mmCIF file of C-alpha atoms in Angstrom:
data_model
loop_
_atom_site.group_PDB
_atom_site.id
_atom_site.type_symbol
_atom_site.label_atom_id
_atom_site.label_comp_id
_atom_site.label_asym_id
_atom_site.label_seq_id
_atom_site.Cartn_x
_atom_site.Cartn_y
_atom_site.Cartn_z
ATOM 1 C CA UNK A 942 0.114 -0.070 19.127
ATOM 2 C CA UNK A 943 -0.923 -1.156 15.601
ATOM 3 C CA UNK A 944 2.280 -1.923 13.437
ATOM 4 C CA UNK A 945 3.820 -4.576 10.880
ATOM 5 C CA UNK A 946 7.369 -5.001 11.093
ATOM 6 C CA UNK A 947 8.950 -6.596 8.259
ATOM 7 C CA UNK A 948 12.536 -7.379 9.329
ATOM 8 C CA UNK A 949 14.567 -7.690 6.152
ATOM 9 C CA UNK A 950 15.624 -4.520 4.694
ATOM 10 C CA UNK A 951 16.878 -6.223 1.833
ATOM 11 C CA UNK A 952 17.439 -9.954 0.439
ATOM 12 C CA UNK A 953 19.184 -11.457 -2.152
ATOM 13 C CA UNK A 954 18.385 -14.744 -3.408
ATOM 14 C CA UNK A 955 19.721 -16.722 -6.367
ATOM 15 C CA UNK A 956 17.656 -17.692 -9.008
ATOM 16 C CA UNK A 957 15.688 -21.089 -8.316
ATOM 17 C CA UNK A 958 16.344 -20.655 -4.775
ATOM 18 C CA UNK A 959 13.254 -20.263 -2.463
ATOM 19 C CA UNK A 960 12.473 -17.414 -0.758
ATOM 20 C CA UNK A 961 11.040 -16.520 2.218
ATOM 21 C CA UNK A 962 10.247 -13.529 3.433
ATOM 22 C CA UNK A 963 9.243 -13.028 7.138
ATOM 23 C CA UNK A 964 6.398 -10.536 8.409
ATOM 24 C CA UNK A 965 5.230 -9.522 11.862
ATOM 25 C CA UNK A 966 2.423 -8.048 13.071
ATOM 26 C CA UNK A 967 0.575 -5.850 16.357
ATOM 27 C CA UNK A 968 -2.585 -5.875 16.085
ATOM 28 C CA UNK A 969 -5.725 -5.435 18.438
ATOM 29 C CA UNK A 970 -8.794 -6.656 16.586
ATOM 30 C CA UNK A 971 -8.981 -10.067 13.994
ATOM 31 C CA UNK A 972 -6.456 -9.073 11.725
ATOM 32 C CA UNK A 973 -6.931 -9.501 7.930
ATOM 33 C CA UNK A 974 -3.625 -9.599 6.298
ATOM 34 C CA UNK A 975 -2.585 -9.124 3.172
ATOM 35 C CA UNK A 976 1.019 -9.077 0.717
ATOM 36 C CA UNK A 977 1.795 -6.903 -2.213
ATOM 37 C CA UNK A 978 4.429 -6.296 -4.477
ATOM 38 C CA UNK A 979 5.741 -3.205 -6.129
ATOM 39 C CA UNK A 980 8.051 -2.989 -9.299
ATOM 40 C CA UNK A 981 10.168 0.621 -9.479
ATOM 41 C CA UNK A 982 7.878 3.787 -10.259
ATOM 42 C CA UNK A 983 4.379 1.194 -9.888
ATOM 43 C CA UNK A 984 1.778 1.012 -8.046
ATOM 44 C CA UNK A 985 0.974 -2.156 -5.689
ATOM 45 C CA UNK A 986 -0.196 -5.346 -7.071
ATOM 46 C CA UNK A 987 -1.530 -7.933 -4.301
ATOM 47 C CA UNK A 988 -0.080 -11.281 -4.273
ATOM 48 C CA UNK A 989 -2.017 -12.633 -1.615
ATOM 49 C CA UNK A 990 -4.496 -12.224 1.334
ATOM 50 C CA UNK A 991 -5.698 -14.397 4.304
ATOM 51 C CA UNK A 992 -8.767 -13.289 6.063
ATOM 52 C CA UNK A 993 -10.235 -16.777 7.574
ATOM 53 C CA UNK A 994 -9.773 -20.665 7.112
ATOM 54 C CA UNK A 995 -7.394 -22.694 6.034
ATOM 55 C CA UNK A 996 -4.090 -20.625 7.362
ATOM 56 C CA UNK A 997 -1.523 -21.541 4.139
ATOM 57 C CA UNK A 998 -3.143 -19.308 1.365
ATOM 58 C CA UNK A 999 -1.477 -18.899 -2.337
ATOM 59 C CA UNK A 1000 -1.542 -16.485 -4.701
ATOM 60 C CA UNK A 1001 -0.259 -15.490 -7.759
ATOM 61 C CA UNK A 1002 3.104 -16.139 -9.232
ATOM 62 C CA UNK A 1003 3.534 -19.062 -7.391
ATOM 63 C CA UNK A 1004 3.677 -17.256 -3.928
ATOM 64 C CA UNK A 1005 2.406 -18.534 -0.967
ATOM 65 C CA UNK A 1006 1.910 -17.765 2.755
ATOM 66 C CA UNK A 1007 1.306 -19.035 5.723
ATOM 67 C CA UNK A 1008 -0.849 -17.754 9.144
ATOM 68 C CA UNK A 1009 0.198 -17.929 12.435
ATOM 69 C CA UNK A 1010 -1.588 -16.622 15.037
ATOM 70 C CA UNK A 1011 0.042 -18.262 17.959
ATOM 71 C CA UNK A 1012 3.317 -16.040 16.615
ATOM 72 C CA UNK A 1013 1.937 -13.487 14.843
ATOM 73 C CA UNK A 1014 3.456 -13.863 11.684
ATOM 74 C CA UNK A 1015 2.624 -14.179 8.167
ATOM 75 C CA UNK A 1016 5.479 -15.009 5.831
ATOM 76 C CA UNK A 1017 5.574 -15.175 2.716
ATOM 77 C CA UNK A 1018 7.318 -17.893 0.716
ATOM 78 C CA UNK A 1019 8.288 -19.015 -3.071
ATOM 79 C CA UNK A 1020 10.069 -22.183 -3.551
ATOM 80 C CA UNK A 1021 11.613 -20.918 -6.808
ATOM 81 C CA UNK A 1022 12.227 -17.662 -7.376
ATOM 82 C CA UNK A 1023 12.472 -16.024 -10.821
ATOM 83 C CA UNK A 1024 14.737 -12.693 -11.883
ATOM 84 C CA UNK A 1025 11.364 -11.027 -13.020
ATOM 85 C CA UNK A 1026 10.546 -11.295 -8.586
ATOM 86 C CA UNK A 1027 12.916 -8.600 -7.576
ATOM 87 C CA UNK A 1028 10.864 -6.009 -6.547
ATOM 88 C CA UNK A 1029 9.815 -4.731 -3.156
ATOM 89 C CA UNK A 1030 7.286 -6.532 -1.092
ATOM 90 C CA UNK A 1031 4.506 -5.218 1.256
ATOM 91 C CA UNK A 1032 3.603 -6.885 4.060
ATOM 92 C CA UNK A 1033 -0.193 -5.281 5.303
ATOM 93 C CA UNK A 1034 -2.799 -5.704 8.062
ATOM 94 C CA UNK A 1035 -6.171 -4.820 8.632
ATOM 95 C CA UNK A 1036 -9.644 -4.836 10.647
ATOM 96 C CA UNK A 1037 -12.470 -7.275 9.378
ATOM 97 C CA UNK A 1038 -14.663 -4.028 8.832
ATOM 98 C CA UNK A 1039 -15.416 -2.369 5.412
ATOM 99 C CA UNK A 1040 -13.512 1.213 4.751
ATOM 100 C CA UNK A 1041 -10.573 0.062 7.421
ATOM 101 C CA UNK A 1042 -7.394 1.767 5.994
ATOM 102 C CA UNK A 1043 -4.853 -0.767 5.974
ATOM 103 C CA UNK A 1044 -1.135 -0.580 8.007
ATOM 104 C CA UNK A 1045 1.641 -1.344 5.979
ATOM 105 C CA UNK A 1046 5.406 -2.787 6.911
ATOM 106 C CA UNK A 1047 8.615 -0.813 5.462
ATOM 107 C CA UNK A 1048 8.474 -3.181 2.789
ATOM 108 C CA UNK A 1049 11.669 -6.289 1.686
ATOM 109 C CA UNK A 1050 13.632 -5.510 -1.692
ATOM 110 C CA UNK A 1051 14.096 -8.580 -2.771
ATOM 111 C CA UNK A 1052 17.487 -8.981 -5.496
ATOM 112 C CA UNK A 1053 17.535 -12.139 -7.836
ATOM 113 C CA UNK A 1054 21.185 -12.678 -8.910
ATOM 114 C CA UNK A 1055 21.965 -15.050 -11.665
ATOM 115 C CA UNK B 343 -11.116 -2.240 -17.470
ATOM 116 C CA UNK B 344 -11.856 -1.260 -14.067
ATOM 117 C CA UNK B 345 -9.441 0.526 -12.081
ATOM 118 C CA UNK B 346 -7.758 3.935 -10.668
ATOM 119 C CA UNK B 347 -6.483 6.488 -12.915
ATOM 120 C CA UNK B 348 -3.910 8.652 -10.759
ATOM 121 C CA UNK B 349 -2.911 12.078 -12.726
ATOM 122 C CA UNK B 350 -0.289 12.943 -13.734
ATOM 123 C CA UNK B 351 2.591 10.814 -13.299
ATOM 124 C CA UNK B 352 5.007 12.876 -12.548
ATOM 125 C CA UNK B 353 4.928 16.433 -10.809
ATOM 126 C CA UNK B 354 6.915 19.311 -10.301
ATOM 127 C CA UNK B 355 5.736 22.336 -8.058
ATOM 128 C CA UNK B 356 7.847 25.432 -6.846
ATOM 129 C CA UNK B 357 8.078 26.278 -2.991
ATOM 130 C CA UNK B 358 5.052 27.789 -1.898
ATOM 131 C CA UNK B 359 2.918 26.973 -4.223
ATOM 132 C CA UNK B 360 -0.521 24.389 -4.045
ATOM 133 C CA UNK B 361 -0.996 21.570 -6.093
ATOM 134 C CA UNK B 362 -3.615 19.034 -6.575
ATOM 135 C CA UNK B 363 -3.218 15.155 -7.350
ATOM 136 C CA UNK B 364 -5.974 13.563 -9.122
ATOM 137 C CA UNK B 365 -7.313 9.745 -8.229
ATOM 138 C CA UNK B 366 -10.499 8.693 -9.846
ATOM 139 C CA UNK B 367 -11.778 5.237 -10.038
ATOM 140 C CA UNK B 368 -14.425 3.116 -11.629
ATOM 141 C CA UNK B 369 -14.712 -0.001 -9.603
ATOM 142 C CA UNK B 370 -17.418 1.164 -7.739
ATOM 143 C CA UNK B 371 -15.626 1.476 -4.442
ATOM 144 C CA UNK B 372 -16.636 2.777 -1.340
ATOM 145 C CA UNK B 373 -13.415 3.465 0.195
ATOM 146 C CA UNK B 374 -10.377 5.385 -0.732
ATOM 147 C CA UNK B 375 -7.339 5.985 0.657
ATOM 148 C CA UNK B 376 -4.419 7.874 -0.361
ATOM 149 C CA UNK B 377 -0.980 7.162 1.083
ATOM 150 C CA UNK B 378 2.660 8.676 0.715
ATOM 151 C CA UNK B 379 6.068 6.787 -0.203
ATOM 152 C CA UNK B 380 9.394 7.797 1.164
ATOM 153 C CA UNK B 381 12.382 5.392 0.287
ATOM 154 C CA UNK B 382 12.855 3.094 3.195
ATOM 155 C CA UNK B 383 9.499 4.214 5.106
ATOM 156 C CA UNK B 384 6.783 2.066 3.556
ATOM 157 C CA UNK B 385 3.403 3.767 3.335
ATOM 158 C CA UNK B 386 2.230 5.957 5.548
ATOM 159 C CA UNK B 387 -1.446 7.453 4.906
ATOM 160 C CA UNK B 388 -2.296 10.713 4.471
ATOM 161 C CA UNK B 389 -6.179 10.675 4.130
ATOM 162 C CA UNK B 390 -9.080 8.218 4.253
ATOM 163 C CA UNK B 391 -12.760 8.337 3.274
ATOM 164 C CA UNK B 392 -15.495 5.786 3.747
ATOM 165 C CA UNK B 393 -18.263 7.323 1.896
ATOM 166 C CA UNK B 394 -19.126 10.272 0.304
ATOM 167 C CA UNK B 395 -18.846 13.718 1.742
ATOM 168 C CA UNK B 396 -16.979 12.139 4.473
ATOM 169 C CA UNK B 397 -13.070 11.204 5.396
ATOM 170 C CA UNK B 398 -10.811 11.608 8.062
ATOM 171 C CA UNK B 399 -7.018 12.072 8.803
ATOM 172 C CA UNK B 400 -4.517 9.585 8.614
ATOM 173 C CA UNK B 401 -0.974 9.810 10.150
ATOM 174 C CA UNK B 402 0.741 12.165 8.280
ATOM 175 C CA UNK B 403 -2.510 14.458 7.154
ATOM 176 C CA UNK B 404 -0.380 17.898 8.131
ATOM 177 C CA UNK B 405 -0.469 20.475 5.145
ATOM 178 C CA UNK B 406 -2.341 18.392 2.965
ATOM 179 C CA UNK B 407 -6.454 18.562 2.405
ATOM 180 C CA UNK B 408 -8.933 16.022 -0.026
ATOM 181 C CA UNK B 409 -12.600 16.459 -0.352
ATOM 182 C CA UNK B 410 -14.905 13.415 -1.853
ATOM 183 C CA UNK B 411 -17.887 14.773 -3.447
ATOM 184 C CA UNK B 412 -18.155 11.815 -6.109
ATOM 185 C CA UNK B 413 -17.600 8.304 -5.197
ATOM 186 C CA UNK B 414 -15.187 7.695 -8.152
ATOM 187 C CA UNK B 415 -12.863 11.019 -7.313
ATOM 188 C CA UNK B 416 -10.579 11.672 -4.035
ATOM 189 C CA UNK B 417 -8.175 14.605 -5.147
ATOM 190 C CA UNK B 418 -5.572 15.441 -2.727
ATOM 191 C CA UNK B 419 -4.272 18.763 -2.609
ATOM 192 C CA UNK B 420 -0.666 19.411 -1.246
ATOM 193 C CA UNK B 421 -0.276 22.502 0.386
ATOM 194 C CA UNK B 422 2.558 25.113 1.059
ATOM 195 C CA UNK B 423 1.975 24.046 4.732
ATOM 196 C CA UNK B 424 3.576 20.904 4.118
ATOM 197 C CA UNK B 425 6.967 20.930 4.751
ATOM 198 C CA UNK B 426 8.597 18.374 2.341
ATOM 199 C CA UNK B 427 6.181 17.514 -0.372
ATOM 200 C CA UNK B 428 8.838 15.818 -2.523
ATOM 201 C CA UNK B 429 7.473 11.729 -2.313
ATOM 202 C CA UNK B 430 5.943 9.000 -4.209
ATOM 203 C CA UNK B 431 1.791 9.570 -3.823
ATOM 204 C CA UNK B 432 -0.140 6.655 -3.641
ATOM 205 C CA UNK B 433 -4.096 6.100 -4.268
ATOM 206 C CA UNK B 434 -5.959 3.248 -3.485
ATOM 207 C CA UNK B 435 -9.386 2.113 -2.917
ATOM 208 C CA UNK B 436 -11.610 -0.954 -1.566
ATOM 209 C CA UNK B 437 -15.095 -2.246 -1.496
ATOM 210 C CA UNK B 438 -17.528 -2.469 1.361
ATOM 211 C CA UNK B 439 -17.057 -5.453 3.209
ATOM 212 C CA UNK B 440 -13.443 -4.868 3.269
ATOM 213 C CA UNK B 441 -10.746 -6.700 1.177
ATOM 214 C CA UNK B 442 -7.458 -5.683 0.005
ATOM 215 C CA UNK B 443 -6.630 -2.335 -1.817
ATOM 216 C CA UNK B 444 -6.688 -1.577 -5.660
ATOM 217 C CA UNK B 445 -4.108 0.912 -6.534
ATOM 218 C CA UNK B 446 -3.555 3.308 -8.749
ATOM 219 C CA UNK B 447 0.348 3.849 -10.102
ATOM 220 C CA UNK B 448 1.084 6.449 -8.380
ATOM 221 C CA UNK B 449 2.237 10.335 -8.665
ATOM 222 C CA UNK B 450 6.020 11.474 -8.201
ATOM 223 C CA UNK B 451 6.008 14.919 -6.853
ATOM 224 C CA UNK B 452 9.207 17.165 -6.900
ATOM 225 C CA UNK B 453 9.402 20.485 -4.979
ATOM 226 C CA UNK B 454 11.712 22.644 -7.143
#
């Protein structure tokens, strides 16, 4: 079966700490994958996607993430982490074919305390 | 700017009783998706559609209904079948070729 498992319920992390937050996936085909971020009562903004290449990809806000096929795992990782970060993340994967809807994880809530 | 206009932001609908959530986007898009939010259950989708005049049923597609007769518009319609409406709906859509989703900001519905 198809699925992204995303651990961590919930993580707190102090300010200037890194972060990293672990993702898991089940997937048949060549998976594109993908992470997003959601503040409270928004909509979701993607930080980052990998679909070939080079398997560490970054994105915005200083985020990064790396591929690995051999576990099937895409974390994503921060080495400083800001207050304005809390939010909930989105770990997603997908087929490398146009109009595939996309399976998402449960999603991280990530604190920042001071 | 580009990007999806979901309407209104915040709903409330009485038992029984149909209601329609707008998504419209100018991106020029092929696909569209549309996905509901429960807290501690990620997204689960509700509806797809590749092209025009065409979608099909996601996981959860029981008591709801869309239709796609413009490329920028994918209303979904929540009906009385639908056992418990009350969520977070999200709207998305994508480009040919694939690619991650644009989203809209979503529409909080609340059975009363």
């Amino acid at each position: 079966a198809q699925s992204v498992t995303q651990p961590d319920i919930h993580i707190t992390v102090s300010e200037g700490a890194s972060l990293e937050l672990r993702c898991n996936y089940s997937y048949g085909a060549t998976p594109y994958l993908f992470w997003y971020v959601q503040s409270p009562g928004q909509g979701l903004q993607l930080l980052l996607k990998y679909f070939s290449g080079d398997t560490l990809v970054q994105g915005i806000k200083g985020f990064e993430a790396e591929f690995k096929r051999s576990q099937s795992s895409f974390n994503l990782r921060k080495p400083s982490v800001h207050w304005s970060d809390a939010a909930e993340y989105f770990c997603a994967v997908g087929a490398h074919q146009a109009g595939t809807a996309l399976i998402f994880g449960k999603g991280t809530t990530l604190s920042v305390s001071s | 700017d580009g990007g999806i206009t979901q309407s209104p932001k915040y709903l409330f609908r009485k038992e029984g009783q149909n209601v329609t959530l707008s998504c419209e986007q100018n991106l020029n898009h092929d696909a569209m998706y549309w996905y509901r939010q429960d807290p501690g259950q990620g997204l689960r989708l509700i509806y797809y559609s590749q092209i025009v005049n065409d979608f099909q049923k996601g996981d959860i597609a029981e008591g709801y209904s869309v239709s796609r007769e413009k490329k920028e518009s994918f209303p979904l319609t929540v009906t009385s079948a639908q056992k418990n409406p009350t969520a977070f709906y999200l709207c998305a859509s994508s480009p040919t070729g694939g690619g991650g989703y644009t989203f809209g900001s979503g529409t909080r519905l609340t059975v009363v």
